[in-house]
Amino acid sequence: MMRRDAVNFLVSKPYKLGHLLGFTKLTELHNEWIIDMLKGKEDKTLQAHRG
């Protein structure tokens, strides 16, 4: 895999990187949110109660 292909993979399919890291519940629906968290200009702090 060439560097350009690796960068394209990370930019266009970040949820798949999540899968490789063990976050298997991520889906393609998470792509836009992940990209916005990384590249967005506004604060996107997420607060949630779990359990």
PDB file of N, CA, C, O and CB in Angstrom:
ATOM      1  N   MET A   1       0.854  -1.169   0.000  1.00  0.00           N
ATOM      2  CA  MET A   1       0.000   0.000   0.000  1.00  0.00           C
ATOM      3  C   MET A   1       0.904   1.238   0.000  1.00  0.00           C
ATOM      4  O   MET A   1       1.851   1.341   0.779  1.00  0.00           O
ATOM      5  CB  MET A   1      -0.973  -0.005   1.231  1.00  0.00           C
ATOM      6  N   MET A   2       0.587   2.142  -0.873  1.00  0.00           N
ATOM      7  CA  MET A   2       1.357   3.372  -0.955  1.00  0.00           C
ATOM      8  C   MET A   2       0.873   4.368   0.093  1.00  0.00           C
ATOM      9  O   MET A   2      -0.246   4.264   0.597  1.00  0.00           O
ATOM     10  CB  MET A   2       1.258   3.979  -2.363  1.00  0.00           C
ATOM     11  N   ARG A   3       1.724   5.326   0.410  1.00  0.00           N
ATOM     12  CA  ARG A   3       1.381   6.334   1.411  1.00  0.00           C
ATOM     13  C   ARG A   3       0.083   7.055   1.049  1.00  0.00           C
ATOM     14  O   ARG A   3      -0.757   7.295   1.916  1.00  0.00           O
ATOM     15  CB  ARG A   3       2.522   7.347   1.558  1.00  0.00           C
ATOM     16  N   ARG A   4      -0.084   7.400  -0.227  1.00  0.00           N
ATOM     17  CA  ARG A   4      -1.288   8.096  -0.678  1.00  0.00           C
ATOM     18  C   ARG A   4      -2.525   7.248  -0.404  1.00  0.00           C
ATOM     19  O   ARG A   4      -3.559   7.766   0.019  1.00  0.00           O
ATOM     20  CB  ARG A   4      -1.192   8.433  -2.179  1.00  0.00           C
ATOM     21  N   ASP A   5      -2.419   5.958  -0.643  1.00  0.00           N
ATOM     22  CA  ASP A   5      -3.545   5.051  -0.376  1.00  0.00           C
ATOM     23  C   ASP A   5      -3.861   4.990   1.121  1.00  0.00           C
ATOM     24  O   ASP A   5      -5.026   4.951   1.518  1.00  0.00           O
ATOM     25  CB  ASP A   5      -3.232   3.635  -0.907  1.00  0.00           C
ATOM     26  N   ALA A   6      -2.816   4.984   1.939  1.00  0.00           N
ATOM     27  CA  ALA A   6      -3.015   4.939   3.389  1.00  0.00           C
ATOM     28  C   ALA A   6      -3.704   6.212   3.878  1.00  0.00           C
ATOM     29  O   ALA A   6      -4.623   6.140   4.694  1.00  0.00           O
ATOM     30  CB  ALA A   6      -1.667   4.752   4.113  1.00  0.00           C
ATOM     31  N   VAL A   7      -3.276   7.362   3.394  1.00  0.00           N
ATOM     32  CA  VAL A   7      -3.891   8.630   3.793  1.00  0.00           C
ATOM     33  C   VAL A   7      -5.337   8.672   3.319  1.00  0.00           C
ATOM     34  O   VAL A   7      -6.216   9.095   4.070  1.00  0.00           O
ATOM     35  CB  VAL A   7      -3.099   9.832   3.222  1.00  0.00           C
ATOM     36  N   ASN A   8      -5.598   8.246   2.104  1.00  0.00           N
ATOM     37  CA  ASN A   8      -6.963   8.213   1.579  1.00  0.00           C
ATOM     38  C   ASN A   8      -7.853   7.311   2.432  1.00  0.00           C
ATOM     39  O   ASN A   8      -9.004   7.652   2.704  1.00  0.00           O
ATOM     40  CB  ASN A   8      -6.965   7.731   0.118  1.00  0.00           C
ATOM     41  N   PHE A   9      -7.328   6.170   2.852  1.00  0.00           N
ATOM     42  CA  PHE A   9      -8.063   5.249   3.719  1.00  0.00           C
ATOM     43  C   PHE A   9      -8.427   5.934   5.036  1.00  0.00           C
ATOM     44  O   PHE A   9      -9.572   5.861   5.481  1.00  0.00           O
ATOM     45  CB  PHE A   9      -7.230   3.976   3.988  1.00  0.00           C
ATOM     46  N   LEU A  10      -7.457   6.595   5.654  1.00  0.00           N
ATOM     47  CA  LEU A  10      -7.698   7.247   6.945  1.00  0.00           C
ATOM     48  C   LEU A  10      -8.685   8.397   6.838  1.00  0.00           C
ATOM     49  O   LEU A  10      -9.474   8.620   7.756  1.00  0.00           O
ATOM     50  CB  LEU A  10      -6.396   7.753   7.521  1.00  0.00           C
ATOM     51  N   VAL A  11      -8.651   9.125   5.738  1.00  0.00           N
ATOM     52  CA  VAL A  11      -9.526  10.281   5.561  1.00  0.00           C
ATOM     53  C   VAL A  11     -10.936   9.863   5.166  1.00  0.00           C
ATOM     54  O   VAL A  11     -11.910  10.465   5.619  1.00  0.00           O
ATOM     55  CB  VAL A  11      -8.952  11.221   4.511  1.00  0.00           C
ATOM     56  N   SER A  12     -11.054   8.855   4.339  1.00  0.00           N
ATOM     57  CA  SER A  12     -12.377   8.503   3.817  1.00  0.00           C
ATOM     58  C   SER A  12     -13.102   7.424   4.622  1.00  0.00           C
ATOM     59  O   SER A  12     -14.330   7.353   4.571  1.00  0.00           O
ATOM     60  CB  SER A  12     -12.243   8.044   2.402  1.00  0.00           C
ATOM     61  N   LYS A  13     -12.385   6.595   5.353  1.00  0.00           N
ATOM     62  CA  LYS A  13     -13.008   5.487   6.095  1.00  0.00           C
ATOM     63  C   LYS A  13     -12.446   5.371   7.510  1.00  0.00           C
ATOM     64  O   LYS A  13     -11.921   4.318   7.870  1.00  0.00           O
ATOM     65  CB  LYS A  13     -12.802   4.164   5.347  1.00  0.00           C
ATOM     66  N   PRO A  14     -12.544   6.426   8.319  1.00  0.00           N
ATOM     67  CA  PRO A  14     -11.959   6.345   9.657  1.00  0.00           C
ATOM     68  C   PRO A  14     -12.598   5.280  10.545  1.00  0.00           C
ATOM     69  O   PRO A  14     -11.954   4.795  11.475  1.00  0.00           O
ATOM     70  CB  PRO A  14     -12.070   7.676  10.329  1.00  0.00           C
ATOM     71  N   TYR A  15     -13.831   4.914  10.282  1.00  0.00           N
ATOM     72  CA  TYR A  15     -14.454   3.877  11.106  1.00  0.00           C
ATOM     73  C   TYR A  15     -13.744   2.537  10.935  1.00  0.00           C
ATOM     74  O   TYR A  15     -13.720   1.727  11.861  1.00  0.00           O
ATOM     75  CB  TYR A  15     -15.938   3.734  10.751  1.00  0.00           C
ATOM     76  N   LYS A  16     -13.171   2.300   9.767  1.00  0.00           N
ATOM     77  CA  LYS A  16     -12.444   1.047   9.545  1.00  0.00           C
ATOM     78  C   LYS A  16     -11.152   1.014  10.362  1.00  0.00           C
ATOM     79  O   LYS A  16     -10.732  -0.049  10.819  1.00  0.00           O
ATOM     80  CB  LYS A  16     -12.129   0.866   8.048  1.00  0.00           C
ATOM     81  N   LEU A  17     -10.529   2.163  10.542  1.00  0.00           N
ATOM     82  CA  LEU A  17      -9.372   2.226  11.438  1.00  0.00           C
ATOM     83  C   LEU A  17      -9.829   1.882  12.849  1.00  0.00           C
ATOM     84  O   LEU A  17      -9.137   1.171  13.577  1.00  0.00           O
ATOM     85  CB  LEU A  17      -8.699   3.638  11.399  1.00  0.00           C
ATOM     86  N   GLY A  18     -10.998   2.391  13.231  1.00  0.00           N
ATOM     87  CA  GLY A  18     -11.560   2.040  14.526  1.00  0.00           C
ATOM     88  C   GLY A  18     -11.726   0.535  14.686  1.00  0.00           C
ATOM     89  O   GLY A  18     -11.456  -0.011  15.755  1.00  0.00           O
ATOM     90  N   HIS A  19     -12.164  -0.130  13.637  1.00  0.00           N
ATOM     91  CA  HIS A  19     -12.308  -1.589  13.678  1.00  0.00           C
ATOM     92  C   HIS A  19     -10.959  -2.248  13.936  1.00  0.00           C
ATOM     93  O   HIS A  19     -10.856  -3.180  14.734  1.00  0.00           O
ATOM     94  CB  HIS A  19     -12.916  -2.115  12.360  1.00  0.00           C
ATOM     95  N   LEU A  20      -9.921  -1.755  13.250  1.00  0.00           N
ATOM     96  CA  LEU A  20      -8.588  -2.326  13.439  1.00  0.00           C
ATOM     97  C   LEU A  20      -8.078  -2.121  14.864  1.00  0.00           C
ATOM     98  O   LEU A  20      -7.255  -2.894  15.355  1.00  0.00           O
ATOM     99  CB  LEU A  20      -7.610  -1.711  12.446  1.00  0.00           C
ATOM    100  N   LEU A  21      -8.572  -1.075  15.520  1.00  0.00           N
ATOM    101  CA  LEU A  21      -8.165  -0.774  16.890  1.00  0.00           C
ATOM    102  C   LEU A  21      -9.070  -1.426  17.933  1.00  0.00           C
ATOM    103  O   LEU A  21      -8.869  -1.248  19.135  1.00  0.00           O
ATOM    104  CB  LEU A  21      -8.148   0.720  17.101  1.00  0.00           C
ATOM    105  N   GLY A  22     -10.081  -2.193  17.462  1.00  0.00           N
ATOM    106  CA  GLY A  22     -10.941  -2.929  18.379  1.00  0.00           C
ATOM    107  C   GLY A  22     -12.309  -2.321  18.620  1.00  0.00           C
ATOM    108  O   GLY A  22     -13.100  -2.869  19.388  1.00  0.00           O
ATOM    109  N   PHE A  23     -12.607  -1.191  17.975  1.00  0.00           N
ATOM    110  CA  PHE A  23     -13.913  -0.542  18.133  1.00  0.00           C
ATOM    111  C   PHE A  23     -14.856  -1.053  17.043  1.00  0.00           C
ATOM    112  O   PHE A  23     -15.167  -0.340  16.089  1.00  0.00           O
ATOM    113  CB  PHE A  23     -13.781   1.019  18.066  1.00  0.00           C
ATOM    114  N   THR A  24     -15.298  -2.285  17.200  1.00  0.00           N
ATOM    115  CA  THR A  24     -16.033  -2.969  16.136  1.00  0.00           C
ATOM    116  C   THR A  24     -17.480  -2.523  15.988  1.00  0.00           C
ATOM    117  O   THR A  24     -18.137  -2.897  15.016  1.00  0.00           O
ATOM    118  CB  THR A  24     -16.004  -4.432  16.378  1.00  0.00           C
ATOM    119  N   LYS A  25     -17.991  -1.737  16.924  1.00  0.00           N
ATOM    120  CA  LYS A  25     -19.371  -1.262  16.810  1.00  0.00           C
ATOM    121  C   LYS A  25     -19.487  -0.006  15.951  1.00  0.00           C
ATOM    122  O   LYS A  25     -20.598   0.433  15.657  1.00  0.00           O
ATOM    123  CB  LYS A  25     -19.938  -0.987  18.189  1.00  0.00           C
ATOM    124  N   LEU A  26     -18.371   0.574  15.546  1.00  0.00           N
ATOM    125  CA  LEU A  26     -18.423   1.734  14.649  1.00  0.00           C
ATOM    126  C   LEU A  26     -18.941   1.293  13.291  1.00  0.00           C
ATOM    127  O   LEU A  26     -18.617   0.207  12.810  1.00  0.00           O
ATOM    128  CB  LEU A  26     -17.025   2.402  14.510  1.00  0.00           C
ATOM    129  N   THR A  27     -19.749   2.149  12.680  1.00  0.00           N
ATOM    130  CA  THR A  27     -20.273   1.850  11.349  1.00  0.00           C
ATOM    131  C   THR A  27     -19.942   3.014  10.421  1.00  0.00           C
ATOM    132  O   THR A  27     -19.372   4.022  10.838  1.00  0.00           O
ATOM    133  CB  THR A  27     -21.813   1.591  11.393  1.00  0.00           C
ATOM    134  N   GLU A  28     -20.308   2.851   9.175  1.00  0.00           N
ATOM    135  CA  GLU A  28     -20.071   3.897   8.192  1.00  0.00           C
ATOM    136  C   GLU A  28     -20.809   5.191   8.571  1.00  0.00           C
ATOM    137  O   GLU A  28     -20.413   6.277   8.148  1.00  0.00           O
ATOM    138  CB  GLU A  28     -20.508   3.423   6.801  1.00  0.00           C
ATOM    139  N   LEU A  29     -21.871   5.073   9.360  1.00  0.00           N
ATOM    140  CA  LEU A  29     -22.592   6.257   9.828  1.00  0.00           C
ATOM    141  C   LEU A  29     -21.722   7.145  10.719  1.00  0.00           C
ATOM    142  O   LEU A  29     -21.991   8.339  10.847  1.00  0.00           O
ATOM    143  CB  LEU A  29     -23.845   5.838  10.587  1.00  0.00           C
ATOM    144  N   HIS A  30     -20.694   6.583  11.328  1.00  0.00           N
ATOM    145  CA  HIS A  30     -19.819   7.346  12.214  1.00  0.00           C
ATOM    146  C   HIS A  30     -18.771   8.161  11.450  1.00  0.00           C
ATOM    147  O   HIS A  30     -18.143   9.047  12.030  1.00  0.00           O
ATOM    148  CB  HIS A  30     -19.129   6.408  13.180  1.00  0.00           C
ATOM    149  N   ASN A  31     -18.573   7.877  10.170  1.00  0.00           N
ATOM    150  CA  ASN A  31     -17.528   8.557   9.391  1.00  0.00           C
ATOM    151  C   ASN A  31     -17.601  10.073   9.484  1.00  0.00           C
ATOM    152  O   ASN A  31     -16.608  10.722   9.812  1.00  0.00           O
ATOM    153  CB  ASN A  31     -17.619   8.147   7.946  1.00  0.00           C
ATOM    154  N   GLU A  32     -18.751  10.635   9.203  1.00  0.00           N
ATOM    155  CA  GLU A  32     -18.886  12.100   9.182  1.00  0.00           C
ATOM    156  C   GLU A  32     -18.578  12.690  10.553  1.00  0.00           C
ATOM    157  O   GLU A  32     -17.917  13.723  10.653  1.00  0.00           O
ATOM    158  CB  GLU A  32     -20.307  12.509   8.739  1.00  0.00           C
ATOM    159  N   TRP A  33     -19.052  12.038  11.602  1.00  0.00           N
ATOM    160  CA  TRP A  33     -18.822  12.529  12.953  1.00  0.00           C
ATOM    161  C   TRP A  33     -17.335  12.477  13.305  1.00  0.00           C
ATOM    162  O   TRP A  33     -16.798  13.429  13.871  1.00  0.00           O
ATOM    163  CB  TRP A  33     -19.637  11.715  13.962  1.00  0.00           C
ATOM    164  N   ILE A  34     -16.673  11.373  12.976  1.00  0.00           N
ATOM    165  CA  ILE A  34     -15.243  11.236  13.268  1.00  0.00           C
ATOM    166  C   ILE A  34     -14.442  12.287  12.519  1.00  0.00           C
ATOM    167  O   ILE A  34     -13.570  12.935  13.097  1.00  0.00           O
ATOM    168  CB  ILE A  34     -14.746   9.830  12.899  1.00  0.00           C
ATOM    169  N   ILE A  35     -14.732  12.457  11.242  1.00  0.00           N
ATOM    170  CA  ILE A  35     -14.019  13.449  10.435  1.00  0.00           C
ATOM    171  C   ILE A  35     -14.250  14.845  10.988  1.00  0.00           C
ATOM    172  O   ILE A  35     -13.317  15.644  11.058  1.00  0.00           O
ATOM    173  CB  ILE A  35     -14.465  13.378   8.963  1.00  0.00           C
ATOM    174  N   ASP A  36     -15.484  15.150  11.384  1.00  0.00           N
ATOM    175  CA  ASP A  36     -15.789  16.462  11.937  1.00  0.00           C
ATOM    176  C   ASP A  36     -15.060  16.680  13.262  1.00  0.00           C
ATOM    177  O   ASP A  36     -14.597  17.789  13.533  1.00  0.00           O
ATOM    178  CB  ASP A  36     -17.300  16.619  12.131  1.00  0.00           C
ATOM    179  N   MET A  37     -14.952  15.648  14.084  1.00  0.00           N
ATOM    180  CA  MET A  37     -14.223  15.768  15.346  1.00  0.00           C
ATOM    181  C   MET A  37     -12.745  16.065  15.098  1.00  0.00           C
ATOM    182  O   MET A  37     -12.127  16.810  15.858  1.00  0.00           O
ATOM    183  CB  MET A  37     -14.371  14.483  16.175  1.00  0.00           C
ATOM    184  N   LEU A  38     -12.183  15.493  14.050  1.00  0.00           N
ATOM    185  CA  LEU A  38     -10.756  15.675  13.764  1.00  0.00           C
ATOM    186  C   LEU A  38     -10.453  16.963  13.011  1.00  0.00           C
ATOM    187  O   LEU A  38      -9.446  17.620  13.277  1.00  0.00           O
ATOM    188  CB  LEU A  38     -10.244  14.507  12.971  1.00  0.00           C
ATOM    189  N   LYS A  39     -11.315  17.321  12.080  1.00  0.00           N
ATOM    190  CA  LYS A  39     -11.016  18.449  11.203  1.00  0.00           C
ATOM    191  C   LYS A  39     -11.898  19.666  11.419  1.00  0.00           C
ATOM    192  O   LYS A  39     -11.639  20.723  10.843  1.00  0.00           O
ATOM    193  CB  LYS A  39     -11.133  18.018   9.795  1.00  0.00           C
ATOM    194  N   GLY A  40     -12.928  19.540  12.234  1.00  0.00           N
ATOM    195  CA  GLY A  40     -13.875  20.628  12.437  1.00  0.00           C
ATOM    196  C   GLY A  40     -13.254  21.811  13.164  1.00  0.00           C
ATOM    197  O   GLY A  40     -12.253  21.669  13.866  1.00  0.00           O
ATOM    198  N   LYS A  41     -13.853  22.965  12.990  1.00  0.00           N
ATOM    199  CA  LYS A  41     -13.357  24.195  13.604  1.00  0.00           C
ATOM    200  C   LYS A  41     -14.099  24.546  14.888  1.00  0.00           C
ATOM    201  O   LYS A  41     -13.602  25.335  15.692  1.00  0.00           O
ATOM    202  CB  LYS A  41     -13.469  25.339  12.626  1.00  0.00           C
ATOM    203  N   GLU A  42     -15.280  23.971  15.089  1.00  0.00           N
ATOM    204  CA  GLU A  42     -16.093  24.277  16.265  1.00  0.00           C
ATOM    205  C   GLU A  42     -15.895  23.213  17.341  1.00  0.00           C
ATOM    206  O   GLU A  42     -15.501  22.083  17.052  1.00  0.00           O
ATOM    207  CB  GLU A  42     -17.581  24.380  15.882  1.00  0.00           C
ATOM    208  N   ASP A  43     -16.174  23.591  18.577  1.00  0.00           N
ATOM    209  CA  ASP A  43     -16.101  22.662  19.690  1.00  0.00           C
ATOM    210  C   ASP A  43     -17.245  21.658  19.565  1.00  0.00           C
ATOM    211  O   ASP A  43     -18.406  22.054  19.463  1.00  0.00           O
ATOM    212  CB  ASP A  43     -16.160  23.413  21.051  1.00  0.00           C
ATOM    213  N   LYS A  44     -16.936  20.396  19.572  1.00  0.00           N
ATOM    214  CA  LYS A  44     -17.937  19.345  19.446  1.00  0.00           C
ATOM    215  C   LYS A  44     -17.905  18.419  20.664  1.00  0.00           C
ATOM    216  O   LYS A  44     -18.053  17.203  20.546  1.00  0.00           O
ATOM    217  CB  LYS A  44     -17.710  18.540  18.155  1.00  0.00           C
ATOM    218  N   THR A  45     -17.706  19.030  21.838  1.00  0.00           N
ATOM    219  CA  THR A  45     -17.634  18.242  23.064  1.00  0.00           C
ATOM    220  C   THR A  45     -18.911  17.418  23.225  1.00  0.00           C
ATOM    221  O   THR A  45     -20.018  17.941  23.098  1.00  0.00           O
ATOM    222  CB  THR A  45     -17.419  19.160  24.293  1.00  0.00           C
ATOM    223  N   LEU A  46     -18.751  16.155  23.501  1.00  0.00           N
ATOM    224  CA  LEU A  46     -19.868  15.241  23.677  1.00  0.00           C
ATOM    225  C   LEU A  46     -19.908  14.795  25.132  1.00  0.00           C
ATOM    226  O   LEU A  46     -18.928  14.259  25.650  1.00  0.00           O
ATOM    227  CB  LEU A  46     -19.753  14.020  22.721  1.00  0.00           C
ATOM    228  N   GLN A  47     -21.021  15.013  25.775  1.00  0.00           N
ATOM    229  CA  GLN A  47     -21.196  14.551  27.136  1.00  0.00           C
ATOM    230  C   GLN A  47     -22.382  13.601  27.168  1.00  0.00           C
ATOM    231  O   GLN A  47     -23.473  13.940  26.710  1.00  0.00           O
ATOM    232  CB  GLN A  47     -21.400  15.740  28.114  1.00  0.00           C
ATOM    233  N   ALA A  48     -22.166  12.440  27.697  1.00  0.00           N
ATOM    234  CA  ALA A  48     -23.247  11.463  27.745  1.00  0.00           C
ATOM    235  C   ALA A  48     -23.136  10.637  29.023  1.00  0.00           C
ATOM    236  O   ALA A  48     -22.040  10.361  29.510  1.00  0.00           O
ATOM    237  CB  ALA A  48     -23.216  10.547  26.498  1.00  0.00           C
ATOM    238  N   HIS A  49     -24.271  10.257  29.544  1.00  0.00           N
ATOM    239  CA  HIS A  49     -24.304   9.365  30.696  1.00  0.00           C
ATOM    240  C   HIS A  49     -24.410   7.936  30.170  1.00  0.00           C
ATOM    241  O   HIS A  49     -25.273   7.628  29.348  1.00  0.00           O
ATOM    242  CB  HIS A  49     -25.497   9.712  31.662  1.00  0.00           C
ATOM    243  N   ARG A  50     -23.541   7.087  30.645  1.00  0.00           N
ATOM    244  CA  ARG A  50     -23.559   5.702  30.196  1.00  0.00           C
ATOM    245  C   ARG A  50     -23.750   4.794  31.405  1.00  0.00           C
ATOM    246  O   ARG A  50     -22.874   4.678  32.262  1.00  0.00           O
ATOM    247  CB  ARG A  50     -22.253   5.345  29.431  1.00  0.00           C
ATOM    248  N   GLY A  51     -24.900   4.162  31.451  1.00  0.00           N
ATOM    249  CA  GLY A  51     -25.150   3.184  32.492  1.00  0.00           C
ATOM    250  C   GLY A  51     -25.597   3.804  33.764  1.00  0.00           C
ATOM    251  O   GLY A  51     -25.848   3.097  34.740  1.00  0.00           O
TER     252      GLY A  51
END
